[in-house]
Amino acid sequence: MPNIQLPHKHGQMIEKQIDHIPENSYFQAASDIFKLLSDNNRLQIFWLLCHCEECVINISAIMEMSSPAVSHHLKTLKAGKLITSRRDGKEVYYKAADTNQSRLLHHIIEELVEITCPIP
């Protein structure tokens, strides 16, 4: 970052930290991930898929939502690379992606809402 002259001096030595602020693109990437999980139903679907692989019809039944609504949430999560899918005949199964981001988000969700995995 360029040499910034702050208008107010509060004695907190923030000037030393300015050079270490990550680029905006890093914060944008994090913001995009949080947007993916900004819907409580999508958040619950993601949490569920962290624990099992499941098809749209069963997720719909669990969530008490229509299949098109669930499919919309799955499409959003998949576009964000938080879940993956595989086809077996006519059926498509979804599960959480095997990535550090997905595992970290799963952990964060459980910590924030004080729930635990049914199976460690």
PDB file of N, CA and C in Angstrom, residues 44-98:
ATOM      1  N   GLN A  44     -28.278 -25.130   5.834  1.00  0.00           N
ATOM      2  CA  GLN A  44     -28.669 -26.429   6.375  1.00  0.00           C
ATOM      3  C   GLN A  44     -28.386 -27.549   5.372  1.00  0.00           C
ATOM      4  N   ILE A  45     -28.639 -27.301   4.106  1.00  0.00           N
ATOM      5  CA  ILE A  45     -28.342 -28.303   3.070  1.00  0.00           C
ATOM      6  C   ILE A  45     -26.846 -28.576   3.034  1.00  0.00           C
ATOM      7  N   PHE A  46     -26.044 -27.520   3.078  1.00  0.00           N
ATOM      8  CA  PHE A  46     -24.591 -27.707   3.093  1.00  0.00           C
ATOM      9  C   PHE A  46     -24.178 -28.535   4.298  1.00  0.00           C
ATOM     10  N   TRP A  47     -24.692 -28.206   5.474  1.00  0.00           N
ATOM     11  CA  TRP A  47     -24.352 -28.954   6.686  1.00  0.00           C
ATOM     12  C   TRP A  47     -24.727 -30.427   6.529  1.00  0.00           C
ATOM     13  N   LEU A  48     -25.914 -30.676   6.015  1.00  0.00           N
ATOM     14  CA  LEU A  48     -26.363 -32.048   5.798  1.00  0.00           C
ATOM     15  C   LEU A  48     -25.397 -32.793   4.872  1.00  0.00           C
ATOM     16  N   LEU A  49     -24.993 -32.136   3.794  1.00  0.00           N
ATOM     17  CA  LEU A  49     -24.115 -32.784   2.818  1.00  0.00           C
ATOM     18  C   LEU A  49     -22.682 -32.930   3.321  1.00  0.00           C
ATOM     19  N   CYS A  50     -22.367 -32.294   4.424  1.00  0.00           N
ATOM     20  CA  CYS A  50     -21.067 -32.523   5.068  1.00  0.00           C
ATOM     21  C   CYS A  50     -21.059 -33.877   5.772  1.00  0.00           C
ATOM     22  N   HIS A  51     -22.254 -34.435   5.999  1.00  0.00           N
ATOM     23  CA  HIS A  51     -22.366 -35.683   6.749  1.00  0.00           C
ATOM     24  C   HIS A  51     -22.817 -36.871   5.919  1.00  0.00           C
ATOM     25  N   CYS A  52     -23.312 -36.608   4.723  1.00  0.00           N
ATOM     26  CA  CYS A  52     -23.776 -37.723   3.899  1.00  0.00           C
ATOM     27  C   CYS A  52     -23.841 -37.301   2.441  1.00  0.00           C
ATOM     28  N   GLU A  53     -23.924 -38.282   1.592  1.00  0.00           N
ATOM     29  CA  GLU A  53     -24.158 -38.055   0.167  1.00  0.00           C
ATOM     30  C   GLU A  53     -25.633 -38.343  -0.074  1.00  0.00           C
ATOM     31  N   GLU A  54     -26.322 -37.434  -0.773  1.00  0.00           N
ATOM     32  CA  GLU A  54     -27.767 -37.617  -0.913  1.00  0.00           C
ATOM     33  C   GLU A  54     -28.272 -37.062  -2.235  1.00  0.00           C
ATOM     34  N   CYS A  55     -29.447 -37.554  -2.644  1.00  0.00           N
ATOM     35  CA  CYS A  55     -30.077 -37.111  -3.892  1.00  0.00           C
ATOM     36  C   CYS A  55     -31.069 -35.975  -3.605  1.00  0.00           C
ATOM     37  N   VAL A  56     -31.477 -35.291  -4.652  1.00  0.00           N
ATOM     38  CA  VAL A  56     -32.376 -34.144  -4.534  1.00  0.00           C
ATOM     39  C   VAL A  56     -33.693 -34.533  -3.869  1.00  0.00           C
ATOM     40  N   ILE A  57     -34.263 -35.653  -4.279  1.00  0.00           N
ATOM     41  CA  ILE A  57     -35.574 -36.064  -3.742  1.00  0.00           C
ATOM     42  C   ILE A  57     -35.506 -36.255  -2.228  1.00  0.00           C
ATOM     43  N   ASN A  58     -34.472 -36.909  -1.749  1.00  0.00           N
ATOM     44  CA  ASN A  58     -34.351 -37.125  -0.305  1.00  0.00           C
ATOM     45  C   ASN A  58     -34.037 -35.822   0.433  1.00  0.00           C
ATOM     46  N   ILE A  59     -33.199 -34.983  -0.154  1.00  0.00           N
ATOM     47  CA  ILE A  59     -32.925 -33.687   0.472  1.00  0.00           C
ATOM     48  C   ILE A  59     -34.218 -32.878   0.554  1.00  0.00           C
ATOM     49  N   SER A  60     -35.018 -32.938  -0.505  1.00  0.00           N
ATOM     50  CA  SER A  60     -36.309 -32.231  -0.522  1.00  0.00           C
ATOM     51  C   SER A  60     -37.207 -32.706   0.611  1.00  0.00           C
ATOM     52  N   ALA A  61     -37.256 -34.022   0.814  1.00  0.00           N
ATOM     53  CA  ALA A  61     -38.086 -34.578   1.888  1.00  0.00           C
ATOM     54  C   ALA A  61     -37.565 -34.142   3.257  1.00  0.00           C
ATOM     55  N   ILE A  62     -36.257 -34.207   3.443  1.00  0.00           N
ATOM     56  CA  ILE A  62     -35.660 -33.813   4.723  1.00  0.00           C
ATOM     57  C   ILE A  62     -35.929 -32.338   5.010  1.00  0.00           C
ATOM     58  N   MET A  63     -35.760 -31.513   3.984  1.00  0.00           N
ATOM     59  CA  MET A  63     -35.893 -30.064   4.142  1.00  0.00           C
ATOM     60  C   MET A  63     -37.341 -29.582   4.059  1.00  0.00           C
ATOM     61  N   GLU A  64     -38.247 -30.478   3.666  1.00  0.00           N
ATOM     62  CA  GLU A  64     -39.649 -30.124   3.445  1.00  0.00           C
ATOM     63  C   GLU A  64     -39.749 -28.958   2.466  1.00  0.00           C
ATOM     64  N   MET A  65     -39.024 -29.123   1.354  1.00  0.00           N
ATOM     65  CA  MET A  65     -38.983 -28.123   0.289  1.00  0.00           C
ATOM     66  C   MET A  65     -39.252 -28.831  -1.033  1.00  0.00           C
ATOM     67  N   SER A  66     -39.628 -28.062  -2.029  1.00  0.00           N
ATOM     68  CA  SER A  66     -39.827 -28.639  -3.355  1.00  0.00           C
ATOM     69  C   SER A  66     -38.474 -29.010  -3.968  1.00  0.00           C
ATOM     70  N   SER A  67     -38.489 -29.977  -4.871  1.00  0.00           N
ATOM     71  CA  SER A  67     -37.260 -30.373  -5.562  1.00  0.00           C
ATOM     72  C   SER A  67     -36.640 -29.216  -6.344  1.00  0.00           C
ATOM     73  N   PRO A  68     -37.450 -28.387  -7.052  1.00  0.00           N
ATOM     74  CA  PRO A  68     -36.840 -27.254  -7.747  1.00  0.00           C
ATOM     75  C   PRO A  68     -36.140 -26.269  -6.804  1.00  0.00           C
ATOM     76  N   ALA A  69     -36.724 -26.042  -5.629  1.00  0.00           N
ATOM     77  CA  ALA A  69     -36.096 -25.131  -4.667  1.00  0.00           C
ATOM     78  C   ALA A  69     -34.775 -25.711  -4.169  1.00  0.00           C
ATOM     79  N   VAL A  70     -34.766 -26.999  -3.857  1.00  0.00           N
ATOM     80  CA  VAL A  70     -33.534 -27.661  -3.417  1.00  0.00           C
ATOM     81  C   VAL A  70     -32.505 -27.636  -4.538  1.00  0.00           C
ATOM     82  N   SER A  71     -32.940 -27.921  -5.751  1.00  0.00           N
ATOM     83  CA  SER A  71     -32.022 -27.910  -6.897  1.00  0.00           C
ATOM     84  C   SER A  71     -31.374 -26.534  -7.070  1.00  0.00           C
ATOM     85  N   HIS A  72     -32.142 -25.490  -6.856  1.00  0.00           N
ATOM     86  CA  HIS A  72     -31.592 -24.126  -6.942  1.00  0.00           C
ATOM     87  C   HIS A  72     -30.475 -23.925  -5.915  1.00  0.00           C
ATOM     88  N   HIS A  73     -30.710 -24.353  -4.684  1.00  0.00           N
ATOM     89  CA  HIS A  73     -29.696 -24.226  -3.636  1.00  0.00           C
ATOM     90  C   HIS A  73     -28.462 -25.075  -3.962  1.00  0.00           C
ATOM     91  N   LEU A  74     -28.694 -26.280  -4.462  1.00  0.00           N
ATOM     92  CA  LEU A  74     -27.574 -27.154  -4.821  1.00  0.00           C
ATOM     93  C   LEU A  74     -26.742 -26.546  -5.948  1.00  0.00           C
ATOM     94  N   LYS A  75     -27.412 -25.958  -6.912  1.00  0.00           N
ATOM     95  CA  LYS A  75     -26.707 -25.317  -8.029  1.00  0.00           C
ATOM     96  C   LYS A  75     -25.812 -24.184  -7.515  1.00  0.00           C
ATOM     97  N   THR A  76     -26.332 -23.408  -6.589  1.00  0.00           N
ATOM     98  CA  THR A  76     -25.561 -22.303  -6.014  1.00  0.00           C
ATOM     99  C   THR A  76     -24.353 -22.816  -5.246  1.00  0.00           C
ATOM    100  N   LEU A  77     -24.560 -23.833  -4.417  1.00  0.00           N
ATOM    101  CA  LEU A  77     -23.454 -24.407  -3.645  1.00  0.00           C
ATOM    102  C   LEU A  77     -22.405 -25.049  -4.550  1.00  0.00           C
ATOM    103  N   LYS A  78     -22.865 -25.693  -5.606  1.00  0.00           N
ATOM    104  CA  LYS A  78     -21.943 -26.343  -6.535  1.00  0.00           C
ATOM    105  C   LYS A  78     -21.143 -25.303  -7.319  1.00  0.00           C
ATOM    106  N   ALA A  79     -21.788 -24.227  -7.738  1.00  0.00           N
ATOM    107  CA  ALA A  79     -21.094 -23.155  -8.461  1.00  0.00           C
ATOM    108  C   ALA A  79     -20.003 -22.535  -7.580  1.00  0.00           C
ATOM    109  N   GLY A  80     -20.240 -22.524  -6.281  1.00  0.00           N
ATOM    110  CA  GLY A  80     -19.264 -22.001  -5.334  1.00  0.00           C
ATOM    111  C   GLY A  80     -18.223 -23.022  -4.914  1.00  0.00           C
ATOM    112  N   LYS A  81     -18.299 -24.211  -5.501  1.00  0.00           N
ATOM    113  CA  LYS A  81     -17.342 -25.297  -5.246  1.00  0.00           C
ATOM    114  C   LYS A  81     -17.348 -25.783  -3.799  1.00  0.00           C
ATOM    115  N   LEU A  82     -18.501 -25.641  -3.139  1.00  0.00           N
ATOM    116  CA  LEU A  82     -18.626 -26.149  -1.778  1.00  0.00           C
ATOM    117  C   LEU A  82     -19.156 -27.574  -1.754  1.00  0.00           C
ATOM    118  N   ILE A  83     -19.836 -27.983  -2.832  1.00  0.00           N
ATOM    119  CA  ILE A  83     -20.316 -29.363  -2.936  1.00  0.00           C
ATOM    120  C   ILE A  83     -19.924 -29.924  -4.302  1.00  0.00           C
ATOM    121  N   THR A  84     -19.983 -31.244  -4.375  1.00  0.00           N
ATOM    122  CA  THR A  84     -19.739 -31.937  -5.639  1.00  0.00           C
ATOM    123  C   THR A  84     -20.912 -32.866  -5.911  1.00  0.00           C
ATOM    124  N   SER A  85     -20.965 -33.381  -7.117  1.00  0.00           N
ATOM    125  CA  SER A  85     -22.038 -34.312  -7.460  1.00  0.00           C
ATOM    126  C   SER A  85     -21.469 -35.453  -8.276  1.00  0.00           C
ATOM    127  N   ARG A  86     -22.216 -36.542  -8.273  1.00  0.00           N
ATOM    128  CA  ARG A  86     -21.884 -37.685  -9.129  1.00  0.00           C
ATOM    129  C   ARG A  86     -23.181 -38.300  -9.607  1.00  0.00           C
ATOM    130  N   ARG A  87     -23.154 -38.811 -10.810  1.00  0.00           N
ATOM    131  CA  ARG A  87     -24.331 -39.438 -11.397  1.00  0.00           C
ATOM    132  C   ARG A  87     -24.208 -40.948 -11.275  1.00  0.00           C
ATOM    133  N   ASP A  88     -25.310 -41.590 -10.912  1.00  0.00           N
ATOM    134  CA  ASP A  88     -25.403 -43.053 -10.878  1.00  0.00           C
ATOM    135  C   ASP A  88     -26.700 -43.400 -11.584  1.00  0.00           C
ATOM    136  N   GLY A  89     -26.611 -43.717 -12.873  1.00  0.00           N
ATOM    137  CA  GLY A  89     -27.812 -43.944 -13.678  1.00  0.00           C
ATOM    138  C   GLY A  89     -28.550 -42.629 -13.848  1.00  0.00           C
ATOM    139  N   LYS A  90     -29.815 -42.631 -13.467  1.00  0.00           N
ATOM    140  CA  LYS A  90     -30.629 -41.417 -13.580  1.00  0.00           C
ATOM    141  C   LYS A  90     -30.506 -40.521 -12.347  1.00  0.00           C
ATOM    142  N   GLU A  91     -29.927 -41.043 -11.298  1.00  0.00           N
ATOM    143  CA  GLU A  91     -29.861 -40.319 -10.021  1.00  0.00           C
ATOM    144  C   GLU A  91     -28.558 -39.533  -9.906  1.00  0.00           C
ATOM    145  N   VAL A  92     -28.660 -38.327  -9.348  1.00  0.00           N
ATOM    146  CA  VAL A  92     -27.488 -37.506  -9.066  1.00  0.00           C
ATOM    147  C   VAL A  92     -27.378 -37.377  -7.556  1.00  0.00           C
ATOM    148  N   TYR A  93     -26.190 -37.641  -7.042  1.00  0.00           N
ATOM    149  CA  TYR A  93     -25.928 -37.570  -5.608  1.00  0.00           C
ATOM    150  C   TYR A  93     -24.994 -36.401  -5.320  1.00  0.00           C
ATOM    151  N   TYR A  94     -25.239 -35.727  -4.215  1.00  0.00           N
ATOM    152  CA  TYR A  94     -24.465 -34.563  -3.820  1.00  0.00           C
ATOM    153  C   TYR A  94     -23.814 -34.799  -2.465  1.00  0.00           C
ATOM    154  N   LYS A  95     -22.641 -34.194  -2.289  1.00  0.00           N
ATOM    155  CA  LYS A  95     -21.959 -34.225  -0.995  1.00  0.00           C
ATOM    156  C   LYS A  95     -21.045 -33.016  -0.919  1.00  0.00           C
ATOM    157  N   ALA A  96     -20.587 -32.718   0.293  1.00  0.00           N
ATOM    158  CA  ALA A  96     -19.662 -31.597   0.483  1.00  0.00           C
ATOM    159  C   ALA A  96     -18.366 -31.898  -0.251  1.00  0.00           C
ATOM    160  N   ALA A  97     -17.786 -30.881  -0.827  1.00  0.00           N
ATOM    161  CA  ALA A  97     -16.514 -31.037  -1.518  1.00  0.00           C
ATOM    162  C   ALA A  97     -15.435 -31.401  -0.506  1.00  0.00           C
ATOM    163  N   ASP A  98     -14.483 -32.187  -0.940  1.00  0.00           N
ATOM    164  CA  ASP A  98     -13.370 -32.594  -0.084  1.00  0.00           C
ATOM    165  C   ASP A  98     -12.263 -31.539  -0.196  1.00  0.00           C
TER     166      ASP A  98
END
